[in-house]
């Protein structure tokens, strides 16, 4: 088990001109240290998890199609909501962004690869093991975790099924993967930028990922800490979350949300980066307010550490706490508003075309902003007493996460697929996928606002009759959205297998180093750093050597 | 490939062709976790750990072996001169950010301690008129350290805590000795580093050996303290929130000291083998940064867990 072979064939020559292509067969993917291979692995894994988590969601929507219990037991229903949330957050959205980071960051800053290529492989390969372990709990006698993706104690300690132990260790493994992944991303950005690529010339996707990686390093250990305390409460008799021994279940919520709120920004900041790239390309204009975007992203990251208890308004915090967390939360709307304003101003007077990535990006701006507004409503502590734990919250976070994070991931895939594969995707099918998703998502989540305002609680398999109509509409939207994603899978596979050849620039308004290399991007890019123009954000005057 | 003039002095960034280490490491880690989870569940349900322990040990052994070879390979690559100065900077940054994440791991536990002391326990004692706890456990009085739990039946409390017992008993107070030991070890590792930079082998090996020795004595005394806690004070993991926070914080710190001492002993072995050069000794520096980090954690711990 040593790498001597690889080393021997690779003397320390200074001008490495002959590039090695990928290895053949399955071991290429298992042993790879190449950022593009690893990026693809992350993206395929994320797609698989998206479909698995989506299946669970459809089980939920199926049961909620009508009042009464039709298809699943309440306990199994709880397992579905829990596994859906965990898999979407940790298995679909986060790995997708890490995959995009792997593919794009080295190409955007003119780096030969990620800073620590072997560790990069390890970050990825932990994930399939961790999620297999987590998903296997569904087949165990005690059943999968059923305490919600937020796993509040004492549901997840005193009253947990024994599979909680597997859940805890799976979270530990995901945490290790995320921490190593973020170390790699930060080190790459700090250390591997081509000469002349100053921080304020970096594309916004790189900037947002730099800040995201920092957030991950700050809060994934806290998540590890809180599941460790759970482990001790469950197995070693401690009483962190048990008031009988002097602990406090609310302590769990504080530690969890200290991780949890930055976590939601971990899932949206890279999306901001993607959207900034795409809007500027298809508006054929420089991004409006680049500097203010950087500062806004940084302030959001900072504020995200001091708002966590807006998830806990109804726990009986002292009034001072309620007020502090209410105002701090509202403050986040300011930098977020700056970003939305900049995207709109970028489009203003641009010569816009509406290819699939742009459609997703525009939908992002509109629908994410709606999610932001409902967030503001929830941030008003006295009002939240009414909305908390209702479908209104479900509607809020799905608006920011699905037409927010997930749409941005799809936009990114359509945007960069031609660069990855060398082929154009099928534009007609892409647009069809967009419209089905757009319509589906709104039918699915818009009625949930009304359900929540009318008082329908979340995480229940059955409901009162007056909620029946909106639930049926929502379920129809759910199935429409869910099945439309099969079209997405089809378009992607079709594009990987062939299609109209893409040029290096791919898009007329494209800018940035990744568009200076041929499509598909060669296995190794920028083994020597490209020249960077003096006066532009990642615009190059001369085409870089590849 | 035509090379741009400005880049003619550029050193190739070494990217290994491929690596078998990560997949084996993932496999080892998973076996370890699966074995451990099954063992814990078995013990809890009364069936016993059974064969799961073997799976856990096997997984751990695989993981350990892989990591050993992984590090050995990096060291060999360094001897061959493969890493450029830039790659070495990546290692440095990697270690910095790793230590940052460790800081945040401890921050979670310290945060829990502050929350419990500042809010949870006083509220349980009825402070702030939020009296739910007054109804559940009317007699509970909020004092820290908690040596009478809200429910003494469910969580048998300790007779005594580990708090500072005044100057009169200072000489027999192990945490104080441990503070002295760990603080000195930070100084000795610094002397060792100075020796390394001055190319003074004797100074390096002498001070580094002393550092490792101090680390081992620390772990030994910590174990002694735990035995005292369990056998004489009735202070255990399940003796309520004081024991919970005490053992969580000191336990994870002790675990990190063990890891740090292990890293330093590896560096000692490498020093004896003559691996390090005055201008190139990242491995040594990484281990010593880690050591300073566990030292700082201890100082916070000594202050907030024992003294204050
Ligand atoms: C303007 C920005 C935002 C504000 C003011 C805001 C505010 C809030 C508040 C107050 C809650 C708690 C509601 C309750 O439980 O009663 C909440 C829940 C939630 N938010 Fe946001 N939010 C914002 C943006 C986001 C973003 C960008 C995301 C993710 C991409 C997000 C994801 C979530 C999630 C997942 C929950 C529910 C967690 C759960 O209980 O399961 N939010 N938000
Ligand atoms: Cu939040």
Short mmCIF file of N, CA and C and ligand atoms in Angstrom, two decimals, chain A residues 257 260-261 264-265 307-308 310-311, ligand 2:
data_model
loop_
_atom_site.label_atom_id
_atom_site.label_comp_id
_atom_site.label_asym_id
_atom_site.label_seq_id
_atom_site.Cartn_x
_atom_site.Cartn_y
_atom_site.Cartn_z
N UNK A 257 -28.09 25.04 17.11
CA UNK A 257 -28.34 26.17 16.21
C UNK A 257 -27.13 27.08 16.04
N UNK A 260 -26.32 25.34 13.35
CA UNK A 260 -27.38 25.27 12.35
C UNK A 260 -27.59 26.54 11.56
N UNK A 261 -27.55 27.69 12.21
CA UNK A 261 -27.79 28.87 11.39
C UNK A 261 -26.65 29.15 10.41
N UNK A 264 -27.11 27.10 7.34
CA UNK A 264 -27.99 27.49 6.24
C UNK A 264 -27.27 28.48 5.32
N UNK A 265 -26.35 29.25 5.87
CA UNK A 265 -25.58 30.14 5.00
C UNK A 265 -24.51 29.39 4.23
N UNK A 307 -27.15 35.04 15.37
CA UNK A 307 -28.61 35.08 15.21
C UNK A 307 -29.26 33.74 15.56
N UNK A 308 -28.46 32.76 16.03
CA UNK A 308 -28.96 31.38 16.06
C UNK A 308 -30.26 31.21 16.84
N UNK A 310 -32.91 32.72 16.86
CA UNK A 310 -34.21 33.00 16.24
C UNK A 310 -34.97 31.70 15.94
N UNK A 311 -34.28 30.58 16.08
CA UNK A 311 -34.98 29.30 15.95
C UNK A 311 -35.60 28.88 17.28
CU1 LIG C 2 -31.54 30.60 11.18
#
